[in-house]
mmCIF file of C-alpha atoms and ligand atoms in Angstrom:
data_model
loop_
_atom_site.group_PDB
_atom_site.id
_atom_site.type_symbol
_atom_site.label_atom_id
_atom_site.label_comp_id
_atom_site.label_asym_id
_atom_site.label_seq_id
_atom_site.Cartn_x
_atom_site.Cartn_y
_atom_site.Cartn_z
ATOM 1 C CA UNK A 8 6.728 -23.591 -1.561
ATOM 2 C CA UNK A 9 6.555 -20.204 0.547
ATOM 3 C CA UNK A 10 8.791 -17.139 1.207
ATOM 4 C CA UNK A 11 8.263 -14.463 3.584
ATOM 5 C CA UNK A 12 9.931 -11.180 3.222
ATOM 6 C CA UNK A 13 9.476 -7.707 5.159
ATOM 7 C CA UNK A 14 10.962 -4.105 4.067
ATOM 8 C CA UNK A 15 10.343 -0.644 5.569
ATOM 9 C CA UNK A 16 9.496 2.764 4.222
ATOM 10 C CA UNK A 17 10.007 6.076 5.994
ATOM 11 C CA UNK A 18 6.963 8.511 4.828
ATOM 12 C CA UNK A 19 7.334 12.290 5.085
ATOM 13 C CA UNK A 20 4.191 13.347 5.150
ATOM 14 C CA UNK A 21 -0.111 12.316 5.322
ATOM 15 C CA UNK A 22 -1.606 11.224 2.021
ATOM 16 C CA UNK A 23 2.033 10.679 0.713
ATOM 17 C CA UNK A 24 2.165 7.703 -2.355
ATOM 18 C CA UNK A 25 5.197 5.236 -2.630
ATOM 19 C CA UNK A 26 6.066 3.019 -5.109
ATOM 20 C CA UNK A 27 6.813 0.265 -4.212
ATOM 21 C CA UNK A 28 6.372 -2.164 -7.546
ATOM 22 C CA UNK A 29 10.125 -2.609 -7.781
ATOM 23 C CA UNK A 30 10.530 -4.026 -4.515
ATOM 24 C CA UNK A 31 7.921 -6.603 -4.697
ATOM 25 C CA UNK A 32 9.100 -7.524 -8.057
ATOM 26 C CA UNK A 33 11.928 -8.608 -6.164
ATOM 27 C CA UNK A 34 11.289 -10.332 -3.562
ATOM 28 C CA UNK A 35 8.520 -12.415 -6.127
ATOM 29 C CA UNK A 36 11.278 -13.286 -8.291
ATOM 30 C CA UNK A 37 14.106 -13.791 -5.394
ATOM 31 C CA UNK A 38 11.348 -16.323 -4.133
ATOM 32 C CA UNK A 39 12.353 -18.688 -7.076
ATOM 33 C CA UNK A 40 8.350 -19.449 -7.417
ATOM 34 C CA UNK A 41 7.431 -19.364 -10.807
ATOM 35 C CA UNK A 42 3.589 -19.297 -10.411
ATOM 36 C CA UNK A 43 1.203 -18.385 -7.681
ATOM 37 C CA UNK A 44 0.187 -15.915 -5.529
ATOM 38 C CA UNK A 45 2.128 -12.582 -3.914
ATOM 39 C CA UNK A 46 0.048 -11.277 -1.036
ATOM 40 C CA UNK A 47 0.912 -7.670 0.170
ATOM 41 C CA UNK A 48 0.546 -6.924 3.475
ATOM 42 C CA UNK A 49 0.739 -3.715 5.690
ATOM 43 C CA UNK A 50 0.748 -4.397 9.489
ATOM 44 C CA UNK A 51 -0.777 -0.851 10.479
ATOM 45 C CA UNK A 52 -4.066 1.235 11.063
ATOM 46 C CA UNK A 53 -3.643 4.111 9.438
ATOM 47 C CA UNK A 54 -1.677 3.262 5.722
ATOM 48 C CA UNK A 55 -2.543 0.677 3.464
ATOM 49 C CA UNK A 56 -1.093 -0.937 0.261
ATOM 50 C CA UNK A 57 -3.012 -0.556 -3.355
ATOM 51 C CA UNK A 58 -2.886 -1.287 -6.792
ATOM 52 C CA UNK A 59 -3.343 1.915 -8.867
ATOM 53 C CA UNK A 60 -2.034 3.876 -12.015
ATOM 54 C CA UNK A 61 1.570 4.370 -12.224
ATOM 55 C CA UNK A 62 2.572 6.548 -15.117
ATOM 56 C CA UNK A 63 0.348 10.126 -14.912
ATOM 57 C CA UNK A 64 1.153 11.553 -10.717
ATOM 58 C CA UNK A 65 -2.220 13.151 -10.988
ATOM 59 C CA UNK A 66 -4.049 10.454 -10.150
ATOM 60 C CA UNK A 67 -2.528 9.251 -6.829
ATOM 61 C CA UNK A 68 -3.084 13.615 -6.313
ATOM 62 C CA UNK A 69 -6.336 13.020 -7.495
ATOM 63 C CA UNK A 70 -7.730 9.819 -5.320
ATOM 64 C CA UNK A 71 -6.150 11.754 -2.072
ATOM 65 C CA UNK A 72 -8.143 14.058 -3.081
ATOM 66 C CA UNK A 73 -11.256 12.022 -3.797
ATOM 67 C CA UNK A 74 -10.463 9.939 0.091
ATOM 68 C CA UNK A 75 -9.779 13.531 2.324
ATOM 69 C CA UNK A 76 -14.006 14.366 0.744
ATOM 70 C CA UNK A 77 -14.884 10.959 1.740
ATOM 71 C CA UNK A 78 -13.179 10.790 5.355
ATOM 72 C CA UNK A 79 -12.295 14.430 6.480
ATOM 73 C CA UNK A 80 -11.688 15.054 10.070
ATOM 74 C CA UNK A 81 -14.705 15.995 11.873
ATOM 75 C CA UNK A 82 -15.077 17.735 15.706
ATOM 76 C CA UNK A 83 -17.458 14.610 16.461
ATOM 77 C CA UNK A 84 -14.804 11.967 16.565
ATOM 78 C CA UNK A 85 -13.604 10.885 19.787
ATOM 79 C CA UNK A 86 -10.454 8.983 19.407
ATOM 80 C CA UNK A 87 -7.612 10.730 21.575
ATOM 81 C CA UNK A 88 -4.946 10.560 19.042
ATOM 82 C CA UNK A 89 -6.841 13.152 16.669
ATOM 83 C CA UNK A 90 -6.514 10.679 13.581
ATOM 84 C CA UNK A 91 -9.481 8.903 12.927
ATOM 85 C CA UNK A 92 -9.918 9.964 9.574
ATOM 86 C CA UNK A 93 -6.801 8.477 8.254
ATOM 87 C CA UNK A 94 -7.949 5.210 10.133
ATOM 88 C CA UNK A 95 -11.500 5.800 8.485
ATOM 89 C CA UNK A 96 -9.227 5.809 4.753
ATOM 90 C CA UNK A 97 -7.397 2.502 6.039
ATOM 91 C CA UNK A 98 -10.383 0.973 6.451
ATOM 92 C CA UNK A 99 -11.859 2.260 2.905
ATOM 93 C CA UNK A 100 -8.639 0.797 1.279
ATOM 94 C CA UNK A 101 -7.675 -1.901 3.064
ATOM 95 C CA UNK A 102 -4.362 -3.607 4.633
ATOM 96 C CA UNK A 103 -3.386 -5.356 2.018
ATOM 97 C CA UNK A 104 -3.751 -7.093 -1.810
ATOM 98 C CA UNK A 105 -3.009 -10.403 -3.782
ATOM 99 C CA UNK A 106 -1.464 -10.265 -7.147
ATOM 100 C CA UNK A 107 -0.785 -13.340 -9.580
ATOM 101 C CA UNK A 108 2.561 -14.387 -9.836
ATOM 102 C CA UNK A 109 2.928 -16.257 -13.974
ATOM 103 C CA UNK A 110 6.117 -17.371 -15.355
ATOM 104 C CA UNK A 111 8.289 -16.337 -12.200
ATOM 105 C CA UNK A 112 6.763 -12.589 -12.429
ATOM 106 C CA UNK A 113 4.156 -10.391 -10.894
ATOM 107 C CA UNK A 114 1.015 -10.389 -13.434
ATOM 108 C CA UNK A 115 0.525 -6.582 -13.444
ATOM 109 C CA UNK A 116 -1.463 -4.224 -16.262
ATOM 110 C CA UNK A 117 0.407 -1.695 -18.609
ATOM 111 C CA UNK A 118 -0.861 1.328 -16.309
ATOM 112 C CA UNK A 119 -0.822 -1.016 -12.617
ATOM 113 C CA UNK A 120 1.600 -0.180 -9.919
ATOM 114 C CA UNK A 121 1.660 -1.438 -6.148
ATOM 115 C CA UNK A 122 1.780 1.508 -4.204
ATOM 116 C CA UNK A 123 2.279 1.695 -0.392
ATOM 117 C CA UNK A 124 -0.318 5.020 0.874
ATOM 118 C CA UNK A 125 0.483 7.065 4.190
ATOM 119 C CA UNK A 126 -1.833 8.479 5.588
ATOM 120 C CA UNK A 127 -0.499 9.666 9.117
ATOM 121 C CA UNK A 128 3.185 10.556 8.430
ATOM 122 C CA UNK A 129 5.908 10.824 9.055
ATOM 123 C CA UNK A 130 6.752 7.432 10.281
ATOM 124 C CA UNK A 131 8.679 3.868 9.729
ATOM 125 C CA UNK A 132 6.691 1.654 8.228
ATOM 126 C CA UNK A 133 6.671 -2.353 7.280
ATOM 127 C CA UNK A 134 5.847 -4.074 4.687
ATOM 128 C CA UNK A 135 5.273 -7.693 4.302
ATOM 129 C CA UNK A 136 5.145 -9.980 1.312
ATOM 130 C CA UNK A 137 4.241 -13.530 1.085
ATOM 131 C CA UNK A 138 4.731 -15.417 -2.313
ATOM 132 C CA UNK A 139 2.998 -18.997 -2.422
ATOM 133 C CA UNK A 140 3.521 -21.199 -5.114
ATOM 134 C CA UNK A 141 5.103 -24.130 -7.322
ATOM 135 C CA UNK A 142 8.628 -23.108 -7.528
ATOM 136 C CA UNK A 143 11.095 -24.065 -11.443
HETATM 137 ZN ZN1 ZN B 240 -5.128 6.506 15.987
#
């Protein structure tokens, strides 16, 4: 069995962190499957999706940090629309990541959360989740 769901976000700002654990909880366990795999997917080129910690705020703070000293913007890059650095992040991070879904529920550590990263806002954004399994 398969479901596909979408949602959106609306960012505020560059290097802004969402939560978005709760959602995907919900859509995995809307889904009726009961074990299997929930892929995360963001359809764009300049935020990506991630699993990091969710209870101390300094560390999403901290890995922006740690990603504007790996990709800052530089004079030499020619892409017109002025943001190749947060396309250089995207590609650092990825579009996307695959969680285990056990006993009808995303298979997450104490500390884990999925978070959804900007890193060109403000803008709409979509999410898509795909939950593959053996359904009750
Ligand atoms: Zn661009």
């Amino acid at each position: 069995m398969t479901a596909l769901a979408s949602f959106t976000v609306k960012t505020s700002r560059k290097d802004e962190w969402i939560n978005i654990t709760r959602e995907v909880q919900k859509i995995t366990a809307d889904s009726g499957i009961i074990e299997g795999i929930c892929l995360v997917f963001v359809p764009h080129t300049t935020a990506v999706v991630t699993v990091n910690e969710n209870a101390d705020p300094d560390v999403p703070r901290d890995v922006s940090l740690a990603l504007a000293a790996v990709s800052p913007d530089r004079k030499e890059f020619r892409h017109s629309e002025g943001n190749s650095a947060a396309h250089v992040k995207t590609s650092l991070v990825g579009p996307s990541v695959a969680l285990i879904v056990a006993g009808g529920a995303l298979l997450l550590g104490t500390w884990q959360g999925i978070w959804f990263n900007e890193y060109d806002g403000p803008r709409t954004r979509t999410i898509f989740v795909r939950v593959l399994g053996e359904s009750a």
